[in-house]
Amino acid sequence: MAAPGPGEYFSVGSHISCLTCLGQRLQGEVVAFDYQSKMLTLKCDPSSRKPNLHDVILINLDYVSEVDIINDRTETPPLASLNVSKLANRARSEKEDKLSQAYAISAGVSVEGQHLFQTIHKTIKDCKWQEKNIMVMDDVVISPPYQADNCKGKEGSALSHVRKIVSIASLLHLHLHLQSSQG
């Protein structure tokens, strides 16, 4: 698509439809448009189908073959307020998760160990790597090969709870492995 001409832009709040060079049709409400970089931000219906949520898609107009304006907005809509501290916490949490995954890969942790860590971390945030061991709440250590018998710590509810999670994760992994080998 050619760059928009002088004075051409997409109004915030307008509804547009565009066709990417890959043949994908994208439709949504314009949230932002940067003329210089030809980047368009659309708010679309959620792929998760959860109410009150939206997907936000960044589109490089260099890779769009067709744009149709469905409903042009002439007046500027009120801007939504952002919870900056919530966004900062979310970004920090995502960064920590990615660094943890990168550490596990560089330390040579097995795929099963990485999956178990992610499973535990979904319910217990106080979970970190200690070399190839998984440390949960500074109370329970799970060492390779990451089975319930490899959970060590002070006897009590924390150790019992982690062993249950490990047992269920092991059974689920075994079930998925058997399914994939049969089909």
Coordinates of C-alpha atoms in Angstrom, one line a residue:
M1 CA 0.0 0.0 0.0
A2 CA 1.3 3.5 -0.8
A3 CA 1.9 5.9 2.0
P4 CA -1.0 8.1 2.9
G5 CA -0.9 11.4 1.1
P6 CA -0.7 14.8 2.8
G7 CA -3.6 15.3 5.1
E8 CA -4.6 11.6 4.9
Y9 CA -4.9 9.8 8.1
F10 CA -7.1 7.4 10.1
S11 CA -9.2 9.1 12.8
V12 CA -9.1 7.6 16.2
G13 CA -12.4 5.8 16.8
S14 CA -13.0 5.0 13.1
H15 CA -13.8 1.4 12.2
I16 CA -11.8 0.0 9.4
S17 CA -11.1 -3.3 7.6
C18 CA -7.8 -4.1 5.9
L19 CA -6.4 -7.0 4.0
T20 CA -2.8 -8.0 4.7
C21 CA -0.3 -9.2 2.1
L22 CA -0.9 -12.7 3.6
G23 CA -4.6 -12.5 2.8
Q24 CA -5.7 -12.0 6.4
R25 CA -8.7 -9.7 6.9
L26 CA -8.4 -7.5 10.0
Q27 CA -11.2 -5.3 11.3
G28 CA -11.4 -3.1 14.3
E29 CA -11.5 0.4 15.8
V30 CA -8.5 2.7 15.2
V31 CA -6.7 3.4 18.5
A32 CA -3.7 5.1 17.0
F33 CA -2.1 5.9 13.7
D34 CA 1.5 7.1 13.1
Y35 CA 1.8 8.8 9.8
Q36 CA 5.6 8.7 9.7
S37 CA 6.0 5.0 10.3
K38 CA 2.7 4.0 8.7
M39 CA 1.8 2.0 11.8
L40 CA -1.8 1.6 12.6
T41 CA -3.1 0.3 16.0
L42 CA -6.5 -1.5 16.0
K43 CA -8.7 -2.6 18.8
C44 CA -10.4 -5.8 17.7
D45 CA -12.9 -8.3 19.1
P46 CA -11.1 -10.6 21.7
S47 CA -9.8 -13.9 20.4
S48 CA -10.4 -15.3 23.9
R49 CA -14.1 -14.4 23.6
K50 CA -13.9 -12.9 27.2
P51 CA -16.2 -10.0 27.7
N52 CA -14.7 -6.6 28.4
L53 CA -11.4 -7.6 26.8
H54 CA -10.0 -6.7 23.3
D55 CA -7.1 -7.7 21.1
V56 CA -4.8 -4.9 20.2
I57 CA -3.1 -5.3 16.8
L58 CA -0.2 -3.2 15.4
I59 CA -0.3 -3.1 11.6
N60 CA 2.5 -2.0 9.3
L61 CA 0.6 -0.5 6.4
D62 CA 3.6 -1.4 4.1
Y63 CA 2.2 -5.0 4.4
V64 CA -1.4 -4.1 3.7
S65 CA -2.9 -4.4 0.2
E66 CA -6.4 -2.9 0.9
V67 CA -8.0 -0.6 3.5
D68 CA -11.7 0.1 3.7
I69 CA -13.2 2.6 6.1
I70 CA -16.3 1.1 7.5
N71 CA -17.3 4.0 9.8
D72 CA -15.3 7.2 9.8
R73 CA -15.2 9.1 13.1
T74 CA -15.2 12.9 12.8
E75 CA -15.0 13.9 16.4
T76 CA -12.2 12.7 18.7
P77 CA -13.4 10.2 21.3
P78 CA -12.3 10.6 24.9
L79 CA -9.1 8.8 25.6
A80 CA -9.2 5.9 28.0
S81 CA -7.1 6.2 31.2
L82 CA -4.3 3.7 31.7
N83 CA -3.4 2.1 35.0
V84 CA 0.4 2.7 34.6
S85 CA 1.4 0.9 37.8
K86 CA -0.6 -2.2 36.7
L87 CA 1.1 -2.1 33.3
A88 CA 4.5 -1.7 34.9
N89 CA 3.9 -4.6 37.2
R90 CA 2.7 -6.7 34.4
A91 CA 5.7 -5.9 32.3
R92 CA 8.1 -6.6 35.2
S93 CA 6.3 -10.0 35.8
E94 CA 6.5 -10.9 32.1
K95 CA 10.2 -10.0 32.0
E96 CA 10.9 -12.1 35.1
D97 CA 9.1 -15.1 33.5
K98 CA 11.1 -14.8 30.3
L99 CA 14.4 -14.5 32.1
S100 CA 13.5 -17.6 34.1
Q101 CA 12.7 -19.5 31.0
A102 CA 15.9 -18.4 29.4
Y103 CA 17.9 -19.4 32.5
A104 CA 16.3 -22.9 32.5
I105 CA 17.2 -23.4 28.8
S106 CA 20.8 -22.2 29.3
A107 CA 21.2 -24.4 32.4
G108 CA 20.3 -27.4 30.4
V109 CA 17.0 -28.2 32.2
S110 CA 15.0 -30.9 30.5
V111 CA 11.8 -30.0 28.7
E112 CA 9.8 -31.9 31.4
G113 CA 11.5 -29.7 34.1
Q114 CA 10.7 -26.5 32.2
H115 CA 7.0 -27.6 31.8
L116 CA 6.8 -28.5 35.5
F117 CA 8.2 -25.1 36.5
Q118 CA 5.6 -23.3 34.4
T119 CA 2.8 -25.5 35.8
I120 CA 3.8 -24.7 39.4
H121 CA 4.4 -21.0 38.7
K122 CA 0.8 -20.6 37.4
T123 CA -0.5 -21.3 40.9
I124 CA 2.5 -20.5 43.2
K125 CA 4.3 -17.3 42.1
D126 CA 7.1 -17.9 44.7
C127 CA 8.9 -20.3 42.4
K128 CA 12.5 -20.0 41.1
W129 CA 15.4 -21.9 39.7
Q130 CA 18.3 -22.9 41.8
E131 CA 20.7 -24.4 39.2
K132 CA 18.6 -27.3 37.8
N133 CA 16.4 -27.5 40.9
I134 CA 13.1 -25.9 41.3
M135 CA 12.7 -24.0 44.5
V136 CA 9.1 -23.4 45.7
M137 CA 8.4 -20.9 48.5
D138 CA 12.0 -21.4 49.8
D139 CA 10.6 -24.5 51.5
V140 CA 10.5 -27.2 48.8
V141 CA 13.2 -28.3 46.4
I142 CA 12.4 -30.4 43.3
S143 CA 15.4 -32.0 41.7
P144 CA 15.7 -33.8 38.4
P145 CA 14.0 -36.0 37.1
Y146 CA 11.2 -33.8 38.6
Q147 CA 9.0 -36.5 40.1
A148 CA 7.0 -36.5 43.4
D149 CA 9.8 -38.5 45.0
N150 CA 12.3 -35.8 44.1
C151 CA 10.4 -33.2 46.2
K152 CA 12.4 -32.5 49.4
G153 CA 11.6 -30.1 52.2
K154 CA 10.2 -29.9 55.7
E155 CA 7.2 -32.2 56.1
G156 CA 4.0 -30.2 56.1
S157 CA 1.3 -28.8 53.9
A158 CA 3.7 -27.0 51.5
L159 CA 5.6 -30.2 50.7
S160 CA 2.4 -32.2 50.4
H161 CA 0.8 -29.6 48.1
V162 CA 3.8 -29.4 45.8
R163 CA 4.0 -33.2 45.6
K164 CA 0.4 -33.3 44.5
I165 CA 1.1 -30.7 41.8
V166 CA 4.1 -32.7 40.6
S167 CA 2.2 -36.0 40.6
I168 CA -0.7 -34.5 38.6
A169 CA 1.7 -32.8 36.2
S170 CA 3.6 -36.1 35.7
L171 CA 0.4 -38.0 35.0
L172 CA -0.8 -35.3 32.5
H173 CA 2.6 -35.4 30.8
L174 CA 2.4 -39.2 30.6
H175 CA -1.1 -39.1 29.2
L176 CA -0.2 -36.6 26.6
H177 CA 2.9 -38.6 25.6
L178 CA 0.8 -41.7 25.2
Q179 CA -1.8 -39.9 23.2
S180 CA 0.8 -38.5 20.8
S181 CA 2.4 -41.9 20.3
Q182 CA -0.9 -43.5 19.4
G183 CA -2.2 -40.9 17.0

